[in-house]
PDB file of C-alpha atoms in Angstrom:
ATOM      1  CA  ASP D   1      10.370  15.494   2.967  1.00  0.00           C
ATOM      2  CA  ALA D   2      10.017  19.190   1.849  1.00  0.00           C
ATOM      3  CA  LYS D   3       7.038  20.147   0.255  1.00  0.00           C
ATOM      4  CA  THR D   4       6.537  21.185  -3.526  1.00  0.00           C
ATOM      5  CA  THR D   5       4.348  23.642  -5.138  1.00  0.00           C
ATOM      6  CA  GLN D   6       3.255  23.248  -8.862  1.00  0.00           C
ATOM      7  CA  PRO D   7       0.626  25.225 -11.065  1.00  0.00           C
ATOM      8  CA  THR D   8      -2.091  23.188 -11.441  1.00  0.00           C
ATOM      9  CA  SER D   9      -2.330  22.880 -14.790  1.00  0.00           C
ATOM     10  CA  MET D  10      -0.773  24.118 -18.060  1.00  0.00           C
ATOM     11  CA  ASP D  11      -1.323  23.911 -21.664  1.00  0.00           C
ATOM     12  CA  CYS D  12       1.111  23.481 -24.380  1.00  0.00           C
ATOM     13  CA  ALA D  13       1.048  23.312 -28.171  1.00  0.00           C
ATOM     14  CA  GLU D  14       2.376  19.898 -30.012  1.00  0.00           C
ATOM     15  CA  GLY D  15       6.005  20.021 -31.135  1.00  0.00           C
ATOM     16  CA  ARG D  16       6.306  22.790 -28.792  1.00  0.00           C
ATOM     17  CA  ALA D  17       8.812  22.748 -25.425  1.00  0.00           C
ATOM     18  CA  ALA D  18       6.633  22.087 -22.386  1.00  0.00           C
ATOM     19  CA  ASN D  19       8.402  23.541 -19.239  1.00  0.00           C
ATOM     20  CA  LEU D  20       7.024  22.577 -16.378  1.00  0.00           C
ATOM     21  CA  PRO D  21       7.762  24.561 -13.386  1.00  0.00           C
ATOM     22  CA  CYS D  22       8.192  23.467  -9.336  1.00  0.00           C
ATOM     23  CA  ASN D  23       9.217  25.106  -6.266  1.00  0.00           C
ATOM     24  CA  HIS D  24      10.789  23.404  -3.163  1.00  0.00           C
ATOM     25  CA  SER D  25      11.949  26.324  -1.096  1.00  0.00           C
ATOM     26  CA  THR D  26      12.395  24.127   2.400  1.00  0.00           C
ATOM     27  CA  ILE D  27      14.200  21.302   0.414  1.00  0.00           C
ATOM     28  CA  SER D  28      17.479  20.024   2.287  1.00  0.00           C
ATOM     29  CA  GLY D  29      20.494  19.260   1.420  1.00  0.00           C
ATOM     30  CA  ASN D  30      20.555  15.557   0.889  1.00  0.00           C
ATOM     31  CA  GLU D  31      16.954  15.453  -0.949  1.00  0.00           C
ATOM     32  CA  TYR D  32      16.238  14.541  -4.715  1.00  0.00           C
ATOM     33  CA  VAL D  33      14.211  16.416  -6.993  1.00  0.00           C
ATOM     34  CA  TYR D  34      12.337  13.571  -8.764  1.00  0.00           C
ATOM     35  CA  TRP D  35       9.618  14.030 -11.604  1.00  0.00           C
ATOM     36  CA  TYR D  36       7.106  11.121 -12.486  1.00  0.00           C
ATOM     37  CA  ARG D  37       4.143  11.494 -14.667  1.00  0.00           C
ATOM     38  CA  GLN D  38       0.946  10.003 -14.836  1.00  0.00           C
ATOM     39  CA  ILE D  39      -1.281   9.281 -17.548  1.00  0.00           C
ATOM     40  CA  HIS D  40      -5.225   8.967 -16.879  1.00  0.00           C
ATOM     41  CA  SER D  41      -5.707   5.865 -14.610  1.00  0.00           C
ATOM     42  CA  GLN D  42      -2.338   4.273 -15.042  1.00  0.00           C
ATOM     43  CA  GLY D  43       0.657   3.751 -12.549  1.00  0.00           C
ATOM     44  CA  PRO D  44       3.245   6.511 -12.529  1.00  0.00           C
ATOM     45  CA  GLN D  45       5.749   6.733 -14.759  1.00  0.00           C
ATOM     46  CA  TYR D  46       9.395   7.962 -13.856  1.00  0.00           C
ATOM     47  CA  ILE D  47      10.432  10.433 -15.934  1.00  0.00           C
ATOM     48  CA  ILE D  48      13.914  12.099 -14.235  1.00  0.00           C
ATOM     49  CA  HIS D  49      15.575  12.817 -10.778  1.00  0.00           C
ATOM     50  CA  GLY D  50      18.465  14.889 -10.016  1.00  0.00           C
ATOM     51  CA  LEU D  51      20.112  16.667  -6.937  1.00  0.00           C
ATOM     52  CA  LYS D  52      22.266  19.614  -7.848  1.00  0.00           C
ATOM     53  CA  ASN D  53      23.341  19.524 -11.574  1.00  0.00           C
ATOM     54  CA  ASN D  54      20.749  19.487 -14.693  1.00  0.00           C
ATOM     55  CA  GLU D  55      19.843  16.390 -15.740  1.00  0.00           C
ATOM     56  CA  THR D  56      18.802  15.332 -19.510  1.00  0.00           C
ATOM     57  CA  ASN D  57      17.738  11.753 -20.367  1.00  0.00           C
ATOM     58  CA  GLU D  58      16.080  10.240 -23.341  1.00  0.00           C
ATOM     59  CA  MET D  59      12.540  11.849 -22.271  1.00  0.00           C
ATOM     60  CA  ALA D  60      12.902  14.725 -20.580  1.00  0.00           C
ATOM     61  CA  SER D  61      15.634  17.794 -19.199  1.00  0.00           C
ATOM     62  CA  LEU D  62      15.919  18.854 -15.782  1.00  0.00           C
ATOM     63  CA  ILE D  63      16.880  22.415 -14.642  1.00  0.00           C
ATOM     64  CA  ILE D  64      17.715  23.106 -11.114  1.00  0.00           C
ATOM     65  CA  THR D  65      18.211  26.233  -9.664  1.00  0.00           C
ATOM     66  CA  GLU D  66      21.632  27.269  -8.200  1.00  0.00           C
ATOM     67  CA  ASP D  67      20.075  27.675  -4.626  1.00  0.00           C
ATOM     68  CA  ARG D  68      18.238  24.467  -5.257  1.00  0.00           C
ATOM     69  CA  LYS D  69      14.813  26.028  -4.730  1.00  0.00           C
ATOM     70  CA  SER D  70      12.938  25.796  -7.722  1.00  0.00           C
ATOM     71  CA  SER D  71      13.412  23.116 -10.729  1.00  0.00           C
ATOM     72  CA  THR D  72      11.378  23.247 -14.267  1.00  0.00           C
ATOM     73  CA  LEU D  73      10.765  19.970 -16.014  1.00  0.00           C
ATOM     74  CA  ILE D  74      11.337  20.482 -20.083  1.00  0.00           C
ATOM     75  CA  LEU D  75       9.956  18.233 -22.751  1.00  0.00           C
ATOM     76  CA  PRO D  76      11.520  19.376 -25.152  1.00  0.00           C
ATOM     77  CA  HIS D  77       8.994  18.497 -27.980  1.00  0.00           C
ATOM     78  CA  ALA D  78       6.132  17.742 -26.729  1.00  0.00           C
ATOM     79  CA  THR D  79       3.425  15.165 -28.124  1.00  0.00           C
ATOM     80  CA  LEU D  80      -0.439  14.663 -27.650  1.00  0.00           C
ATOM     81  CA  ARG D  81       0.504  11.639 -25.781  1.00  0.00           C
ATOM     82  CA  ASP D  82       2.821  13.456 -23.100  1.00  0.00           C
ATOM     83  CA  THR D  83      -0.641  14.883 -21.800  1.00  0.00           C
ATOM     84  CA  ALA D  84      -0.678  13.752 -18.272  1.00  0.00           C
ATOM     85  CA  VAL D  85      -0.649  14.988 -14.552  1.00  0.00           C
ATOM     86  CA  TYR D  86       3.369  15.332 -13.513  1.00  0.00           C
ATOM     87  CA  TYR D  87       4.332  15.411 -10.051  1.00  0.00           C
ATOM     88  CA  CYS D  88       7.581  17.294  -8.433  1.00  0.00           C
ATOM     89  CA  ILE D  89       8.620  15.211  -5.677  1.00  0.00           C
ATOM     90  CA  VAL D  90      11.275  15.835  -3.062  1.00  0.00           C
ATOM     91  CA  PHE D  91      12.595  12.708  -1.931  1.00  0.00           C
ATOM     92  CA  SER D  92      15.910  12.013   0.312  1.00  0.00           C
ATOM     93  CA  GLY D  93      15.322   7.724   0.658  1.00  0.00           C
ATOM     94  CA  GLY D  94      17.339   6.958   3.655  1.00  0.00           C
ATOM     95  CA  SER D  95      15.119   5.587   6.460  1.00  0.00           C
ATOM     96  CA  ASN D  96      12.170   7.092   5.203  1.00  0.00           C
ATOM     97  CA  TYR D  97      11.785   5.459   1.991  1.00  0.00           C
ATOM     98  CA  LYS D  98       8.167   6.990   0.841  1.00  0.00           C
ATOM     99  CA  LEU D  99       7.285   9.305  -2.175  1.00  0.00           C
ATOM    100  CA  THR D 100       4.913  12.312  -1.079  1.00  0.00           C
ATOM    101  CA  PHE D 101       2.768  13.252  -4.044  1.00  0.00           C
ATOM    102  CA  GLY D 102       1.419  16.588  -3.971  1.00  0.00           C
ATOM    103  CA  LYS D 103      -1.678  17.755  -6.443  1.00  0.00           C
ATOM    104  CA  GLY D 104       0.879  17.948  -9.752  1.00  0.00           C
ATOM    105  CA  THR D 105       0.354  19.703 -12.796  1.00  0.00           C
ATOM    106  CA  LEU D 106      -2.109  18.716 -15.782  1.00  0.00           C
ATOM    107  CA  LEU D 107      -0.035  19.348 -18.684  1.00  0.00           C
ATOM    108  CA  THR D 108      -2.527  19.347 -21.846  1.00  0.00           C
ATOM    109  CA  VAL D 109      -1.144  19.550 -24.996  1.00  0.00           C
ATOM    110  CA  ASN D 110      -2.858  20.513 -27.806  1.00  0.00           C
ATOM    111  CA  PRO D 111      -2.611  19.808 -31.868  1.00  0.00           C
TER     112      PRO D 111
ATOM    113  CA  LYS S   1      12.709  -6.517 -18.882  1.00  0.00           C
ATOM    114  CA  ALA S   2       9.448  -7.223 -17.481  1.00  0.00           C
ATOM    115  CA  GLY S   3       7.893  -4.230 -15.497  1.00  0.00           C
ATOM    116  CA  VAL S   4       5.874  -4.427 -12.433  1.00  0.00           C
ATOM    117  CA  THR S   5       2.946  -6.519 -12.495  1.00  0.00           C
ATOM    118  CA  GLN S   6      -0.483  -6.549 -10.202  1.00  0.00           C
ATOM    119  CA  THR S   7      -3.215  -9.104 -10.028  1.00  0.00           C
ATOM    120  CA  PRO S   8      -6.017  -8.574 -10.251  1.00  0.00           C
ATOM    121  CA  ARG S   9      -6.587  -5.167 -12.573  1.00  0.00           C
ATOM    122  CA  TYR S  10     -10.264  -4.773 -11.372  1.00  0.00           C
ATOM    123  CA  LEU S  11     -12.141  -6.012  -8.110  1.00  0.00           C
ATOM    124  CA  ILE S  12     -15.676  -5.550  -6.861  1.00  0.00           C
ATOM    125  CA  LYS S  13     -16.143  -6.401  -3.255  1.00  0.00           C
ATOM    126  CA  THR S  14     -19.444  -5.704  -0.755  1.00  0.00           C
ATOM    127  CA  ARG S  15     -18.453  -3.605   2.602  1.00  0.00           C
ATOM    128  CA  GLY S  16     -17.131  -6.136   5.153  1.00  0.00           C
ATOM    129  CA  GLN S  17     -15.365  -8.509   2.869  1.00  0.00           C
ATOM    130  CA  GLN S  18     -11.496  -8.655   3.090  1.00  0.00           C
ATOM    131  CA  VAL S  19      -9.563  -8.488  -0.090  1.00  0.00           C
ATOM    132  CA  THR S  20      -5.708  -9.575  -0.995  1.00  0.00           C
ATOM    133  CA  LEU S  21      -3.962  -7.695  -4.153  1.00  0.00           C
ATOM    134  CA  SER S  22      -0.851  -9.119  -5.572  1.00  0.00           C
ATOM    135  CA  CYS S  23       2.499  -7.676  -7.091  1.00  0.00           C
ATOM    136  CA  SER S  24       5.096  -8.899  -8.680  1.00  0.00           C
ATOM    137  CA  PRO S  25       8.309  -6.703  -9.191  1.00  0.00           C
ATOM    138  CA  ILE S  26      10.934  -6.319 -11.625  1.00  0.00           C
ATOM    139  CA  SER S  27      13.237  -8.962 -11.713  1.00  0.00           C
ATOM    140  CA  GLY S  28      16.264  -7.977  -9.299  1.00  0.00           C
ATOM    141  CA  HIS S  29      14.248  -5.234  -7.583  1.00  0.00           C
ATOM    142  CA  ARG S  30      14.008  -5.816  -3.617  1.00  0.00           C
ATOM    143  CA  SER S  31      12.075  -3.074  -2.538  1.00  0.00           C
ATOM    144  CA  VAL S  32       8.304  -3.106  -2.890  1.00  0.00           C
ATOM    145  CA  SER S  33       5.613   0.127  -1.937  1.00  0.00           C
ATOM    146  CA  TRP S  34       2.272   0.188  -2.234  1.00  0.00           C
ATOM    147  CA  TYR S  35       0.508   3.402  -2.612  1.00  0.00           C
ATOM    148  CA  GLN S  36      -3.495   4.446  -2.496  1.00  0.00           C
ATOM    149  CA  GLN S  37      -5.022   6.917  -5.100  1.00  0.00           C
ATOM    150  CA  THR S  38      -8.311   8.139  -4.298  1.00  0.00           C
ATOM    151  CA  PRO S  39      -9.630  11.458  -6.211  1.00  0.00           C
ATOM    152  CA  GLY S  40      -9.698  13.342  -3.058  1.00  0.00           C
ATOM    153  CA  GLN S  41      -6.900  12.183  -1.269  1.00  0.00           C
ATOM    154  CA  GLY S  42      -4.591  11.360  -4.036  1.00  0.00           C
ATOM    155  CA  LEU S  43      -1.646   9.364  -3.950  1.00  0.00           C
ATOM    156  CA  GLN S  44      -0.913   8.791  -0.909  1.00  0.00           C
ATOM    157  CA  PHE S  45       1.588   6.073   0.417  1.00  0.00           C
ATOM    158  CA  LEU S  46       0.733   2.591   2.374  1.00  0.00           C
ATOM    159  CA  PHE S  47       4.063   0.794   3.132  1.00  0.00           C
ATOM    160  CA  GLU S  48       7.329  -0.659   1.865  1.00  0.00           C
ATOM    161  CA  TYR S  49       8.664  -4.047   2.106  1.00  0.00           C
ATOM    162  CA  PHE S  50      12.348  -4.674   1.532  1.00  0.00           C
ATOM    163  CA  SER S  51      13.906  -8.180   2.037  1.00  0.00           C
ATOM    164  CA  GLU S  52      10.452  -9.595   3.765  1.00  0.00           C
ATOM    165  CA  THR S  53      10.294  -6.859   6.284  1.00  0.00           C
ATOM    166  CA  GLN S  54       8.397  -3.651   6.738  1.00  0.00           C
ATOM    167  CA  ARG S  55      10.607  -0.579   6.496  1.00  0.00           C
ATOM    168  CA  ASN S  56       8.565   2.124   5.769  1.00  0.00           C
ATOM    169  CA  LYS S  57       4.993   2.554   6.642  1.00  0.00           C
ATOM    170  CA  GLY S  58       2.440   5.216   6.317  1.00  0.00           C
ATOM    171  CA  ASN S  59      -0.608   6.516   8.117  1.00  0.00           C
ATOM    172  CA  PHE S  60      -3.381   3.543   7.640  1.00  0.00           C
ATOM    173  CA  PRO S  61      -5.341   2.114   9.949  1.00  0.00           C
ATOM    174  CA  GLY S  62      -4.658  -1.462  10.793  1.00  0.00           C
ATOM    175  CA  ARG S  63      -7.258  -3.252   8.206  1.00  0.00           C
ATOM    176  CA  PHE S  64      -4.657  -2.573   5.737  1.00  0.00           C
ATOM    177  CA  SER S  65      -1.463  -4.850   5.972  1.00  0.00           C
ATOM    178  CA  GLY S  66       1.018  -6.661   3.551  1.00  0.00           C
ATOM    179  CA  ARG S  67       3.778  -9.071   3.327  1.00  0.00           C
ATOM    180  CA  GLN S  68       6.490  -9.625   1.140  1.00  0.00           C
ATOM    181  CA  PHE S  69       8.060 -13.061  -0.016  1.00  0.00           C
ATOM    182  CA  SER S  70      11.581 -14.545  -0.470  1.00  0.00           C
ATOM    183  CA  ASN S  71      11.426 -14.077  -4.110  1.00  0.00           C
ATOM    184  CA  SER S  72      10.521 -10.290  -3.791  1.00  0.00           C
ATOM    185  CA  ARG S  73       6.508 -10.208  -4.582  1.00  0.00           C
ATOM    186  CA  SER S  74       4.209  -8.852  -2.145  1.00  0.00           C
ATOM    187  CA  GLU S  75       0.675  -8.774  -1.259  1.00  0.00           C
ATOM    188  CA  MET S  76      -1.413  -6.322   0.547  1.00  0.00           C
ATOM    189  CA  ASN S  77      -4.471  -7.197   2.315  1.00  0.00           C
ATOM    190  CA  VAL S  78      -7.233  -5.017   3.209  1.00  0.00           C
ATOM    191  CA  SER S  79      -9.766  -6.621   6.053  1.00  0.00           C
ATOM    192  CA  THR S  80     -13.601  -5.429   6.556  1.00  0.00           C
ATOM    193  CA  LEU S  81     -14.039  -3.058   3.432  1.00  0.00           C
ATOM    194  CA  GLU S  82     -15.465  -0.016   3.798  1.00  0.00           C
ATOM    195  CA  LEU S  83     -16.471   2.001   1.132  1.00  0.00           C
ATOM    196  CA  GLY S  84     -14.201   4.724   1.083  1.00  0.00           C
ATOM    197  CA  ASP S  85     -11.278   2.167   0.421  1.00  0.00           C
ATOM    198  CA  SER S  86     -12.540   1.848  -3.135  1.00  0.00           C
ATOM    199  CA  ALA S  87      -9.393   2.947  -4.998  1.00  0.00           C
ATOM    200  CA  LEU S  88      -6.426   2.596  -7.329  1.00  0.00           C
ATOM    201  CA  TYR S  89      -4.203   0.555  -5.311  1.00  0.00           C
ATOM    202  CA  LEU S  90      -0.599   1.098  -7.016  1.00  0.00           C
ATOM    203  CA  CYS S  91       2.600  -0.943  -6.343  1.00  0.00           C
ATOM    204  CA  ALA S  92       5.731   0.040  -6.991  1.00  0.00           C
ATOM    205  CA  SER S  93       9.393  -1.788  -7.140  1.00  0.00           C
ATOM    206  CA  SER S  94      13.168  -0.298  -6.974  1.00  0.00           C
ATOM    207  CA  LEU S  95      16.242  -0.980  -6.139  1.00  0.00           C
ATOM    208  CA  ASP S  96      17.145  -0.190  -2.973  1.00  0.00           C
ATOM    209  CA  TYR S  97      16.739   3.527  -2.598  1.00  0.00           C
ATOM    210  CA  ASN S  98      16.547   4.483  -6.160  1.00  0.00           C
ATOM    211  CA  GLU S  99      13.690   5.387  -8.184  1.00  0.00           C
ATOM    212  CA  GLN S 100      10.730   3.734  -7.947  1.00  0.00           C
ATOM    213  CA  PHE S 101       8.500   2.044 -10.964  1.00  0.00           C
ATOM    214  CA  PHE S 102       4.826   1.624 -10.911  1.00  0.00           C
ATOM    215  CA  GLY S 103       2.657  -1.390 -11.911  1.00  0.00           C
ATOM    216  CA  PRO S 104      -0.964  -0.533 -13.711  1.00  0.00           C
ATOM    217  CA  GLY S 105      -2.570  -0.815 -10.534  1.00  0.00           C
ATOM    218  CA  THR S 106      -5.546  -2.231  -9.051  1.00  0.00           C
ATOM    219  CA  ARG S 107      -8.879  -0.808  -9.072  1.00  0.00           C
ATOM    220  CA  LEU S 108     -11.157  -1.929  -5.877  1.00  0.00           C
ATOM    221  CA  THR S 109     -14.467  -1.168  -5.871  1.00  0.00           C
ATOM    222  CA  VAL S 110     -16.274  -1.316  -2.603  1.00  0.00           C
ATOM    223  CA  LEU S 111     -20.363  -1.973  -2.698  1.00  0.00           C
TER     224      LEU S 111
END
């Protein structure tokens, strides 16, 4: 699976949009971009995933560049409860079904 | 729908002992994956089971083993515990090759 690069940490003001970037320049055509987050000492929580097109659900939006080498997770109105480590993962599934987690981005939402 | 449940939530063992952790997946999910999370190594994939068969395996020694039952419930076993096995052990379930949903984890402390 392709590697990802994320900033170590980011801050965001409560109520503002949080934009979390991820670089995955070696992504293959059949690999999806997945986002998970982990609030301290809890299990990771699935947020969203996409292949080529932008995706939106009740939690977030995922913007994938046309060349698919990077993506941005957008939390439209961040709350204090969104403080967590956010992981961007590239995953193809198939015969090698495992998630490879990097260090992630610690997002701190400030009041 | 009930989420992924893991038992026990906390466990303390001594070096040399063995331990068995249990995971009940979301109803209808046939794939169960196990991960180990430590401060130093982060989240690492242990193995994945589907329909009672180990389908994928990470780079862990043979002391780590698992199995899956016909009702998709899974157990993992660690024999001859070492201090370095202290970690949060996470179980995740999914429909085949879809997003994985994580349980709350079992916190294992080896003394």
